[in-house]
Protein backbone atom coordinates (compact mmCIF):
# COMPACT_ATOMS: atom_id res chain seq x y z
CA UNK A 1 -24.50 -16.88 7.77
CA UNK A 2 -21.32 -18.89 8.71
CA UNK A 3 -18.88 -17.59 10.89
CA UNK A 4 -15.12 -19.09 11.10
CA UNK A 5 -12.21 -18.40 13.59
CA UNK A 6 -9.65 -15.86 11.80
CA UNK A 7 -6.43 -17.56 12.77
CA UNK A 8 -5.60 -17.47 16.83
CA UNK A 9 -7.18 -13.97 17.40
CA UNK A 10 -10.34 -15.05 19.08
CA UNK A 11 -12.38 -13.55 16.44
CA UNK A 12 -14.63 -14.95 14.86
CA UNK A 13 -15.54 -13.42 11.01
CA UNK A 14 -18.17 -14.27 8.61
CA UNK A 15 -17.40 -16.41 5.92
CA UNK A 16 -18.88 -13.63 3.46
CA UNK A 17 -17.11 -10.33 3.92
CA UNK A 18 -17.98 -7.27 1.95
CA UNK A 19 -15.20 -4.59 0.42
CA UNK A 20 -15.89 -1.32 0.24
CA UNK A 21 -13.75 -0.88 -2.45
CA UNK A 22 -15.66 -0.54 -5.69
CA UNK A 23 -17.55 2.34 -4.65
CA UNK A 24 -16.43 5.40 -6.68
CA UNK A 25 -19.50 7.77 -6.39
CA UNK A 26 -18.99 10.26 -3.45
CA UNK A 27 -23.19 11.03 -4.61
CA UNK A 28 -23.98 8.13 -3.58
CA UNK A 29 -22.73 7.39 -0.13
CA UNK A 30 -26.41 6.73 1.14
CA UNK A 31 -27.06 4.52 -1.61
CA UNK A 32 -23.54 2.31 -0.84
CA UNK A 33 -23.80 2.70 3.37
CA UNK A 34 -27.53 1.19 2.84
CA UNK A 35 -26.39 -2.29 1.34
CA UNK A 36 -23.39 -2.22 3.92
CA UNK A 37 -25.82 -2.07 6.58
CA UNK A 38 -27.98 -4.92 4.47
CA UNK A 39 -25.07 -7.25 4.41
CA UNK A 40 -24.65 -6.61 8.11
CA UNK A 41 -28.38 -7.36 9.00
CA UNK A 42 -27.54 -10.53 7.33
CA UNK A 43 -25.27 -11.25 8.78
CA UNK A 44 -21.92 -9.97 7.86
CA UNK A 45 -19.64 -9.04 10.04
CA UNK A 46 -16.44 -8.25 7.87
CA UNK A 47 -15.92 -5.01 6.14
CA UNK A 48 -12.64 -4.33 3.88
CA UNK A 49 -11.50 -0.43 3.24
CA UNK A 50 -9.28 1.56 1.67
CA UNK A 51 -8.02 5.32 1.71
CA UNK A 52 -6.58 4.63 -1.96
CA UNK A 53 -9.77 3.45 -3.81
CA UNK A 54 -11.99 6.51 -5.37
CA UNK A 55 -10.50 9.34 -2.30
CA UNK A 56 -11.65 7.10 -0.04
CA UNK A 57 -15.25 6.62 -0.94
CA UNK A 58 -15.73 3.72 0.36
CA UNK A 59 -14.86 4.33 4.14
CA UNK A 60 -17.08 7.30 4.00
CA UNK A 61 -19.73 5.19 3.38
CA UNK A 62 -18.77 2.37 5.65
CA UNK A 63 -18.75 5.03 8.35
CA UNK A 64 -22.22 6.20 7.65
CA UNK A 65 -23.11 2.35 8.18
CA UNK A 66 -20.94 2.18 11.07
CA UNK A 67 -23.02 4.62 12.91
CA UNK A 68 -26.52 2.51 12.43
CA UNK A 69 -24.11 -1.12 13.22
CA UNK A 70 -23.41 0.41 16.32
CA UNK A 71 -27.48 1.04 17.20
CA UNK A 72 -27.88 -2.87 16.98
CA UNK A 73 -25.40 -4.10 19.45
CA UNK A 74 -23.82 -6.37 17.06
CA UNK A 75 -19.84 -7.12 16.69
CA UNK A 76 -18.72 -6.26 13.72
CA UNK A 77 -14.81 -6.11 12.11
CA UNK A 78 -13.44 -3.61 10.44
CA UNK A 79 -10.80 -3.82 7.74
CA UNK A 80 -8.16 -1.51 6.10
CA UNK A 81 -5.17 -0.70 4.76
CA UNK A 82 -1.96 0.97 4.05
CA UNK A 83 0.94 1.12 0.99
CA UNK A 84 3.44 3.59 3.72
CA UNK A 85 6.91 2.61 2.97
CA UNK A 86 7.79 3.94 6.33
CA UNK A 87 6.28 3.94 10.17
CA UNK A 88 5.68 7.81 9.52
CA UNK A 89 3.34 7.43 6.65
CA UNK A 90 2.04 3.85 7.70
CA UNK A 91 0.81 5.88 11.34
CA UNK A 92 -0.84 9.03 9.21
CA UNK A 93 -2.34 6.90 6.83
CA UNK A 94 -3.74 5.11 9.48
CA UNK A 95 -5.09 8.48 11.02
CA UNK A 96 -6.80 8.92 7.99
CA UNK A 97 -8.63 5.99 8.07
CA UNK A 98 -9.75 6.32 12.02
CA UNK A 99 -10.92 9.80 10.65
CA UNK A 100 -12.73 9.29 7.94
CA UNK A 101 -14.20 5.57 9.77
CA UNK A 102 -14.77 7.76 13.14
CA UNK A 103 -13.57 5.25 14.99
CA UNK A 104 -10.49 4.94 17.41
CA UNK A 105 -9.81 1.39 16.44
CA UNK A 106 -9.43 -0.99 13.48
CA UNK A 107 -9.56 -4.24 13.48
CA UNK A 108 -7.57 -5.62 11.07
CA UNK A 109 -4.83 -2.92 9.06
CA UNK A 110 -3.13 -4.57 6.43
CA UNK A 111 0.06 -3.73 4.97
CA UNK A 112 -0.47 -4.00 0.83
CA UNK A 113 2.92 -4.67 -1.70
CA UNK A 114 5.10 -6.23 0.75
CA UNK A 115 7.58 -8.45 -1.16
CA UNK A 116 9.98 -9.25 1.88
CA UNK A 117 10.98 -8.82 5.18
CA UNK A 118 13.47 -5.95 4.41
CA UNK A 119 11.17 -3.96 3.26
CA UNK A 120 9.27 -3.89 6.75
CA UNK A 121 12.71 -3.52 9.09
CA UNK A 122 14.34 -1.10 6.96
CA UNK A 123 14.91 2.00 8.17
CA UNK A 124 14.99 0.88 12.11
CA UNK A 125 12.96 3.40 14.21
CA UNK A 126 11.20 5.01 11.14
CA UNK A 127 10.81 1.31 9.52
CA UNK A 128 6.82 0.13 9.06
CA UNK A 129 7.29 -2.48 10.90
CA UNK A 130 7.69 -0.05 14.00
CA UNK A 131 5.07 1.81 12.96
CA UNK A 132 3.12 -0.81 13.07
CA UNK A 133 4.20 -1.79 16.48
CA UNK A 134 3.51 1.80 17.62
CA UNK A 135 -0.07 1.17 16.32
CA UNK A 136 -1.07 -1.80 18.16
CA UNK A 137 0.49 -0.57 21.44
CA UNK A 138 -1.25 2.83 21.07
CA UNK A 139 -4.72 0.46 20.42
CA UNK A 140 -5.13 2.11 16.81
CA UNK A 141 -4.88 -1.36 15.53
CA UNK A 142 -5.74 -4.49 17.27
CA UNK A 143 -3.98 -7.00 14.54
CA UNK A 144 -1.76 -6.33 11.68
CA UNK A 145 -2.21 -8.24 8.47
CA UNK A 146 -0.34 -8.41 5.60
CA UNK A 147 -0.57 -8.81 1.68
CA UNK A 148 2.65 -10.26 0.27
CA UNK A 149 3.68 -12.04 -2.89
CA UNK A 150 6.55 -14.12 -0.44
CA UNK A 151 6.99 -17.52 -0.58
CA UNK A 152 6.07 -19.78 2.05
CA UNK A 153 9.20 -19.95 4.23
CA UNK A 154 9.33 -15.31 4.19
CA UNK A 155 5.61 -16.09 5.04
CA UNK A 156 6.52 -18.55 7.84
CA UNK A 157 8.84 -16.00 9.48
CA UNK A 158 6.22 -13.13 9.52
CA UNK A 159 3.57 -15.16 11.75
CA UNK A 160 6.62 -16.90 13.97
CA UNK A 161 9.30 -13.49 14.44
CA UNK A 162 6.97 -10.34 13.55
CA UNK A 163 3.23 -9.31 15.05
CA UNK A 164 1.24 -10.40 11.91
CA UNK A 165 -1.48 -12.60 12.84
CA UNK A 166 -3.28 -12.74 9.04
CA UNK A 167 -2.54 -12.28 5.03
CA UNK A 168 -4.82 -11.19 2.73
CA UNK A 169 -4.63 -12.37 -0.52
CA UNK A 170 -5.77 -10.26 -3.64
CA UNK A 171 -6.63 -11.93 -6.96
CA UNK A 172 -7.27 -14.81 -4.67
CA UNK A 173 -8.37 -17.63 -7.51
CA UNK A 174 -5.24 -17.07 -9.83
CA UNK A 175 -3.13 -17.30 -6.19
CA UNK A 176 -4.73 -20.06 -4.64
CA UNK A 177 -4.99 -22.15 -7.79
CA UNK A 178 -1.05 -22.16 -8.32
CA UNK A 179 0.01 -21.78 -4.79
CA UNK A 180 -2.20 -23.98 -2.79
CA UNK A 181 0.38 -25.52 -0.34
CA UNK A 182 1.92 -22.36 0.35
CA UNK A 183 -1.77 -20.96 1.34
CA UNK A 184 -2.92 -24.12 3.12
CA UNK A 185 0.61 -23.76 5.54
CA UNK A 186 -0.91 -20.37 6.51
CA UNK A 187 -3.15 -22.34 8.99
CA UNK A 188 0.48 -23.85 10.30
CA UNK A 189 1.18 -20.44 11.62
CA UNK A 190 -2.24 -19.31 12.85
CA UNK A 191 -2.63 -16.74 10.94
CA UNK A 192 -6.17 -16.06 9.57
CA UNK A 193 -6.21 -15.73 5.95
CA UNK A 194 -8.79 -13.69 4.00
CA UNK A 195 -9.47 -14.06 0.15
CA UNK A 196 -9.96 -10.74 -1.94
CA UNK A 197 -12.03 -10.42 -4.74
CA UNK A 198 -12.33 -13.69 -5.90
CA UNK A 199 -12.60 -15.23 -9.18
CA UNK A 200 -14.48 -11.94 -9.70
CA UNK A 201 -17.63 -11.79 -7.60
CA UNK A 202 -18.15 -8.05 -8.19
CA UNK A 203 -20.18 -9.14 -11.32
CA UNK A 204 -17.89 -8.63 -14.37
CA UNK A 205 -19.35 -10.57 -16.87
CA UNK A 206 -15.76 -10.63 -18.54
CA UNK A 207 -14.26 -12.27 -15.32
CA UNK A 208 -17.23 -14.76 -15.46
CA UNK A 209 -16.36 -15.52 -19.34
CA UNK A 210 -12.59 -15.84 -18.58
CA UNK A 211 -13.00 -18.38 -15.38
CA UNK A 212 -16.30 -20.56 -16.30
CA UNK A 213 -14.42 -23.45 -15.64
CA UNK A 214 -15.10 -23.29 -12.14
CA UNK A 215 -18.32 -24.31 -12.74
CA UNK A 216 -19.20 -27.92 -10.83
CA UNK A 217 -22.69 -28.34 -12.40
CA UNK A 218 -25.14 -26.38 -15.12
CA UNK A 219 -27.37 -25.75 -12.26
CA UNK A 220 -24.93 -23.70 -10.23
CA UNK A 221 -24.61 -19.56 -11.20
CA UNK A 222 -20.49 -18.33 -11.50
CA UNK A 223 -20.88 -16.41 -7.84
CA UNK A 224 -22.34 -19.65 -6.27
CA UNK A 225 -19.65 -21.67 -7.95
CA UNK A 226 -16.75 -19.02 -6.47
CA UNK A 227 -18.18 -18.92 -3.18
CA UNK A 228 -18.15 -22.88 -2.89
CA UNK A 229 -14.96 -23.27 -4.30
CA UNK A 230 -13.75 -20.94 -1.52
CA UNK A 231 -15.51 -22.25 1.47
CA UNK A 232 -14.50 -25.88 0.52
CA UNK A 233 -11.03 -25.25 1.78
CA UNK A 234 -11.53 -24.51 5.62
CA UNK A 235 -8.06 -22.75 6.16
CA UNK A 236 -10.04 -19.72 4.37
CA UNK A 237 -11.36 -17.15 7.31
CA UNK A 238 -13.61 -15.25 4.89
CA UNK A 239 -14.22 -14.72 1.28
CA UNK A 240 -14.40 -10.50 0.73
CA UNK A 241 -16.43 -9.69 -2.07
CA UNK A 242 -16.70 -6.58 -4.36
CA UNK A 243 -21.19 -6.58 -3.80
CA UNK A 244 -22.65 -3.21 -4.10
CA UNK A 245 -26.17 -3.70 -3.84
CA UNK A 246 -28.87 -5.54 -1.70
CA UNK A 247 -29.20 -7.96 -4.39
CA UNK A 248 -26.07 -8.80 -5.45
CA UNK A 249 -25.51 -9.48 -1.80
CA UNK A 250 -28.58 -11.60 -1.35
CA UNK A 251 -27.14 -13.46 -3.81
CA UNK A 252 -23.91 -14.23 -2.45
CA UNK A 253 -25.58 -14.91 1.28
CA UNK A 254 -27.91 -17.23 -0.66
CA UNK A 255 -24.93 -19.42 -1.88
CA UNK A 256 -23.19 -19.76 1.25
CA UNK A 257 -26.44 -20.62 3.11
CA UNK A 258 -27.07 -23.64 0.31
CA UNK A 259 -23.34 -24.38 0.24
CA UNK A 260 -22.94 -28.50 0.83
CA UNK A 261 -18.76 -29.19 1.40
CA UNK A 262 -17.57 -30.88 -1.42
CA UNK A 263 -15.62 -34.25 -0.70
CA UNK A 264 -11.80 -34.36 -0.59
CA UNK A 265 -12.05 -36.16 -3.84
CA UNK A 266 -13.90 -33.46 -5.49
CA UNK A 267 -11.81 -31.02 -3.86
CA UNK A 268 -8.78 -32.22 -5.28
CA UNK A 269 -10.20 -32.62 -8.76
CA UNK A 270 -11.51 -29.49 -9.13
CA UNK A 271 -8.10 -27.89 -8.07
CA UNK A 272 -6.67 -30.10 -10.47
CA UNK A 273 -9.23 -29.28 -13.31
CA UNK A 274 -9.19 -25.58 -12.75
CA UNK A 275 -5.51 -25.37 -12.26
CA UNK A 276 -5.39 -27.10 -15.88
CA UNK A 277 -7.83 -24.66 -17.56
CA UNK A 278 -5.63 -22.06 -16.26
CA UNK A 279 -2.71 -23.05 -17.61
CA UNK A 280 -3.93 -23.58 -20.72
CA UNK A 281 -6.24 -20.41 -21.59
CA UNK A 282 -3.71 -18.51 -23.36
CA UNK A 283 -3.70 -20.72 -25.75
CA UNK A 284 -7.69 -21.34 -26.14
CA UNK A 285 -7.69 -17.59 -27.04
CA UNK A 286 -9.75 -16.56 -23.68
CA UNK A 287 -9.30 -12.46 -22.89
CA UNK A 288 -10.68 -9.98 -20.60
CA UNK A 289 -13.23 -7.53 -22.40
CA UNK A 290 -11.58 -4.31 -23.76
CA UNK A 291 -14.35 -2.64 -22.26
CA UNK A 292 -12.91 -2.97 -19.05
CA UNK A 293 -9.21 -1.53 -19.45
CA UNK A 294 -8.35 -1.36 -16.19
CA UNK A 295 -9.21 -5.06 -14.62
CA UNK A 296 -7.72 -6.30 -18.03
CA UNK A 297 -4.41 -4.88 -16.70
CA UNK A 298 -4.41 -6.35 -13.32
CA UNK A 299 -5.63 -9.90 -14.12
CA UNK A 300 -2.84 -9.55 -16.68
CA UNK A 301 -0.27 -8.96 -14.34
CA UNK A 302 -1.30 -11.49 -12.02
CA UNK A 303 -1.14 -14.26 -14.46
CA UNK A 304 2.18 -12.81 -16.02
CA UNK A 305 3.54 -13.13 -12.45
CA UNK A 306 2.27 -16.70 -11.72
CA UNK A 307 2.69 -17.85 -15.32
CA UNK A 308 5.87 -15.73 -16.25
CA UNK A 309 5.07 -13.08 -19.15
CA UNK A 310 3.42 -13.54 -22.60
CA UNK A 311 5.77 -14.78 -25.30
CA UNK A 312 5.88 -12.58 -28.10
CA UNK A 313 4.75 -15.45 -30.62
CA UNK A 314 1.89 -15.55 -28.52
């Protein structure tokens, strides 16, 4: 495994993370804390959360894995989150988490929907952004992160006038591919960046249908072609994947331990190249399968927001 600094926090992460957040069956929490604890033997050390996804399934497990981590010794960071529109609910969602963890502290707690700065100051004593203050002085939190669709200057102000010290970035590919300067400056800042869910590396075939271009080589398999394309671009603290089992997670620890660093020519072609492809899919016809609804909608909605909606000729 390959471990990088995540921004000017001293910590180090590895460049694989694993999300908790496509487990859905409360039956299975043995099942889903097993692989966690697999990933971790292999060396992970990053592990995403959330209250919101399936009751909270996923932290249950992670905190039966938490409780076998702990026997080894190990470091390990923990990851979660929060959609509060106030420091009230931002501070008992938080709770929740710690709770259902059974932990005192979380490593990173990011703040999810944030589309500017007002929406973190208003409401002064009650605002989130005093919550979140009241978090990391309390040591609930040691660093607050944040997922925003700002541009680069609202990003620049949240690393230089407000405690965030990372971003996490959700359909990371679509992001990255049409805001790469913005995401490069992050490093400008120090703030660690993580990658969420990219390019689809929780296995849906659809994804892999709808983004083969990022394919280098015939040789290389879609999740070894995501991972590299990620851990090319060293301003990236870790790539957190959607794995559920052992050996979807061998997998991805496979391709980052054969990963070679492409040049800065190849780099900048394949940005080009996939950046292109992107643009342009709409009109080769390429869709999501109807059999997945649901990721249909939110890859939608990504592109409509980077590409501006769907004609109606279209």
């Amino acid at each position: 495994m390959q471990f990088r600094p995540y921004g000017a926090t001293g910590r180090m992460v590895s460049v694989l993370g694993i999300s908790t957040t496509a487990f859905y069956d409360e039956k299975e929490l043995s099942k889903y804390s097993a692989s966690i604890y697999h990933a971790f033997d292999k060396g992970v050390n990053y592990f995403d959360s959330s209250p919101f996804a399936f009751g909270g399934t996923g932290e249950r497990a992670l905190a039966q894995a938490i409780v076998e981590m702990r026997k080894t010794g190990h470091p390990f960071n923990l990851a979660s989150r929060t959609m509060a529109v106030n420091g009230d609910d931002l501070l008992r969602d938080l709770d929740g988490s710690l709770r259902r963890l059974d932990v005192d502290t979380i490593d990173f707690y990011q703040l999810w929907r944030i589309f500017s700065e007002e929406q973190l100051t208003a409401g002064g004593d009650a605002s989130l952004l005093s919550g979140i203050r009241k978090a990391i002085d309390q040591g609930l939190i040691r660093h607050a992160v944040i997922s925003t669709n700002m541009g680069k200057q609202e990003i620049a102000g949240l690393g230089e006038n407000l405690p965030f010290e990372g971003i996490t970035l959700g359909h990371s590919g679509i992001r990255l591919l049409f805001n790469k300067d913005m995401v490069q400056s992050f490093t400008g800042y120090n703030m660690g960046l993580a990658v969420l869910n990219p390019f689809g590396t929780d296995f849906f075939e659809s994804r892999q249908e709808l983004f083969d271009f990022i394919l280098t080589s015939e040789n290389q398999t879609f999740l070894e072609a995501s991972i590299h394309f990620f851990m090319s671009n060293d301003y990236i603290s870790t790539i957190v994947t959607k794995l559920s089992t052992p050996y979807q997670i061998d997998q991805a620890i496979s391709a980052v331990d054969h990963f070679e660093h492409y040049s800065r020519e190849e780099i900048n072609s394949n940005w080009k190249r996939m950046r292109e492809e992107l643009l342009t899919f709409r009109e080769k016809g390429k869709s999501l399968s109807p059999t997945n609804i649901r990721e249909s909608s939110i890859l939608t909605d990504a592109v409509d927001f980077l590409l501006g909606p769907k004609k109606a000729d279209q």
